[in-house]
Amino acid sequence: MRIDVITIFPEYLAPLDVSLVGKARARGRLDVRLHDLREWTHDRHHTVDDTPYGGGPGMVMKPEPWGEALDAVLASGGPGGPGSPGEPLIVVPTPSGTPFTQAIAEELSARPWLVFTPARYEGIDRRVIDEYAERHELRELSIGDYVLAGGEAPVLVMVEAVARLLPGVLGNADSHRDDSFAPGAMAGLLEGPVYTKPPRWRGREVPEVLVSGHHGRIARWRRDEALRRTSTARPELIEGCDPAAFDRQDRRTLEELGWRLGADGRFGRGSPNVEE
Ligand code: ADE
């Protein structure tokens, strides 16, 4: 997969050299290219921002450097065909975007080429987004309901979430099977607690079932813990689950946690967020 990032702070993306993403790059699984937006400015001060039309606080990123930068980066993919990285998907990190989720990470991980455009200040002149959305696929994505000083940290978040899904990047192909938010048997539930050696630490024992060697009991225990954790931390995920996905023991566990099957066919609780 090829990833281009156009930014005024290429050094902010140094973590892409480290750990899982760094290894994926070293192994040739990821081709990450960082570009300094200021290279596409033509004035002495390398200006990338200006005051907003209509007034108001803050500055807006000027369209010209972004246009030239995107044209150059997109053209570097060649005319398509053999040897080209394929169709680019432009990803614009913004707090006003669609929420970035595991499902979107999976979609992005299937693409051959991602081009990220992290902005600073109040964002990029809208005409840039409109122009490139007309010519290419483009998604505006938010990593959460809070406002950061720029899109670089969101790029780090999204690239890491995507890179770990690429075949051959995590050691074990099963490693993301039980992830919170992954599709599959545990879909819609958060992952429960995990333990490793030693079996006793500061007087705390590992749950007996995990050392029992009994795979059926272990799977059941993990599922009950996932239900407990989801019920406490994210009750709205239980409400959103299709009850057909719950087996008889799931239902028993949910009832112990105060959940009842409602007239609407979904599980609900009288008073939400009550610790059982
Ligand atoms: N830029 C600033 N805040 C952001 C957020 N929450 N998500 C994506 N990009 C952003």
PDB file of N, CA and C in Angstrom, residues 10 18-19 37 49 66 108 120 178-180 187 196 215 219 255 274:
ATOM      1  N   PRO A  10       6.071  17.834   8.457  1.00  0.00           N
ATOM      2  CA  PRO A  10       6.451  16.448   8.175  1.00  0.00           C
ATOM      3  C   PRO A  10       7.097  15.777   9.388  1.00  0.00           C
ATOM      4  N   VAL A  18       8.482   4.105  13.412  1.00  0.00           N
ATOM      5  CA  VAL A  18       8.674   3.284  14.608  1.00  0.00           C
ATOM      6  C   VAL A  18       7.665   2.137  14.640  1.00  0.00           C
ATOM      7  N   SER A  19       8.030   1.083  15.350  1.00  0.00           N
ATOM      8  CA  SER A  19       7.099   0.024  15.738  1.00  0.00           C
ATOM      9  C   SER A  19       6.441  -0.627  14.518  1.00  0.00           C
ATOM     10  N   LEU A  37       4.134  20.803   2.577  1.00  0.00           N
ATOM     11  CA  LEU A  37       3.240  21.670   1.798  1.00  0.00           C
ATOM     12  C   LEU A  37       3.930  22.968   1.374  1.00  0.00           C
ATOM     13  N   ASP A  49      -1.437  30.200   4.787  1.00  0.00           N
ATOM     14  CA  ASP A  49      -2.742  30.540   5.366  1.00  0.00           C
ATOM     15  C   ASP A  49      -3.068  32.009   5.135  1.00  0.00           C
ATOM     16  N   TRP A  66      -2.181  23.891  -1.720  1.00  0.00           N
ATOM     17  CA  TRP A  66      -2.813  22.566  -1.666  1.00  0.00           C
ATOM     18  C   TRP A  66      -3.075  22.033  -3.077  1.00  0.00           C
ATOM     19  N   LEU A 108     -10.308   1.159   4.208  1.00  0.00           N
ATOM     20  CA  LEU A 108      -9.085   1.846   3.769  1.00  0.00           C
ATOM     21  C   LEU A 108      -7.958   0.840   3.548  1.00  0.00           C
ATOM     22  N   ARG A 120      -3.893  22.508   9.361  1.00  0.00           N
ATOM     23  CA  ARG A 120      -3.739  23.271  10.610  1.00  0.00           C
ATOM     24  C   ARG A 120      -4.739  24.409  10.553  1.00  0.00           C
ATOM     25  N   ASP A 178     -10.406 -11.012  17.489  1.00  0.00           N
ATOM     26  CA  ASP A 178     -11.242 -10.666  18.642  1.00  0.00           C
ATOM     27  C   ASP A 178     -11.140  -9.196  19.034  1.00  0.00           C
ATOM     28  N   ASP A 179     -10.508  -8.383  18.202  1.00  0.00           N
ATOM     29  CA  ASP A 179     -10.399  -6.962  18.534  1.00  0.00           C
ATOM     30  C   ASP A 179     -11.772  -6.394  18.851  1.00  0.00           C
ATOM     31  N   SER A 180     -11.797  -5.433  19.787  1.00  0.00           N
ATOM     32  CA  SER A 180     -13.015  -4.650  19.941  1.00  0.00           C
ATOM     33  C   SER A 180     -13.339  -4.050  18.574  1.00  0.00           C
ATOM     34  N   ALA A 187     -18.671  -9.464  17.203  1.00  0.00           N
ATOM     35  CA  ALA A 187     -19.039  -8.174  16.591  1.00  0.00           C
ATOM     36  C   ALA A 187     -19.904  -7.362  17.541  1.00  0.00           C
ATOM     37  N   THR A 196      -1.247 -12.433  31.336  1.00  0.00           N
ATOM     38  CA  THR A 196      -0.090 -13.254  30.955  1.00  0.00           C
ATOM     39  C   THR A 196       0.643 -13.692  32.225  1.00  0.00           C
ATOM     40  N   HIS A 215     -11.015 -25.296  26.388  1.00  0.00           N
ATOM     41  CA  HIS A 215     -11.257 -24.243  25.390  1.00  0.00           C
ATOM     42  C   HIS A 215     -12.689 -23.741  25.376  1.00  0.00           C
ATOM     43  N   ALA A 219     -13.703 -19.868  26.085  1.00  0.00           N
ATOM     44  CA  ALA A 219     -14.434 -19.054  25.094  1.00  0.00           C
ATOM     45  C   ALA A 219     -15.680 -18.446  25.744  1.00  0.00           C
ATOM     46  N   GLU A 255     -29.086 -10.567  31.423  1.00  0.00           N
ATOM     47  CA  GLU A 255     -30.129 -10.377  32.438  1.00  0.00           C
ATOM     48  C   GLU A 255     -29.511 -10.129  33.801  1.00  0.00           C
ATOM     49  N   VAL A 274     -25.856   2.015  35.129  1.00  0.00           N
ATOM     50  CA  VAL A 274     -25.805   1.550  36.511  1.00  0.00           C
ATOM     51  C   VAL A 274     -24.796   0.430  36.595  1.00  0.00           C
TER      52      VAL A 274
END
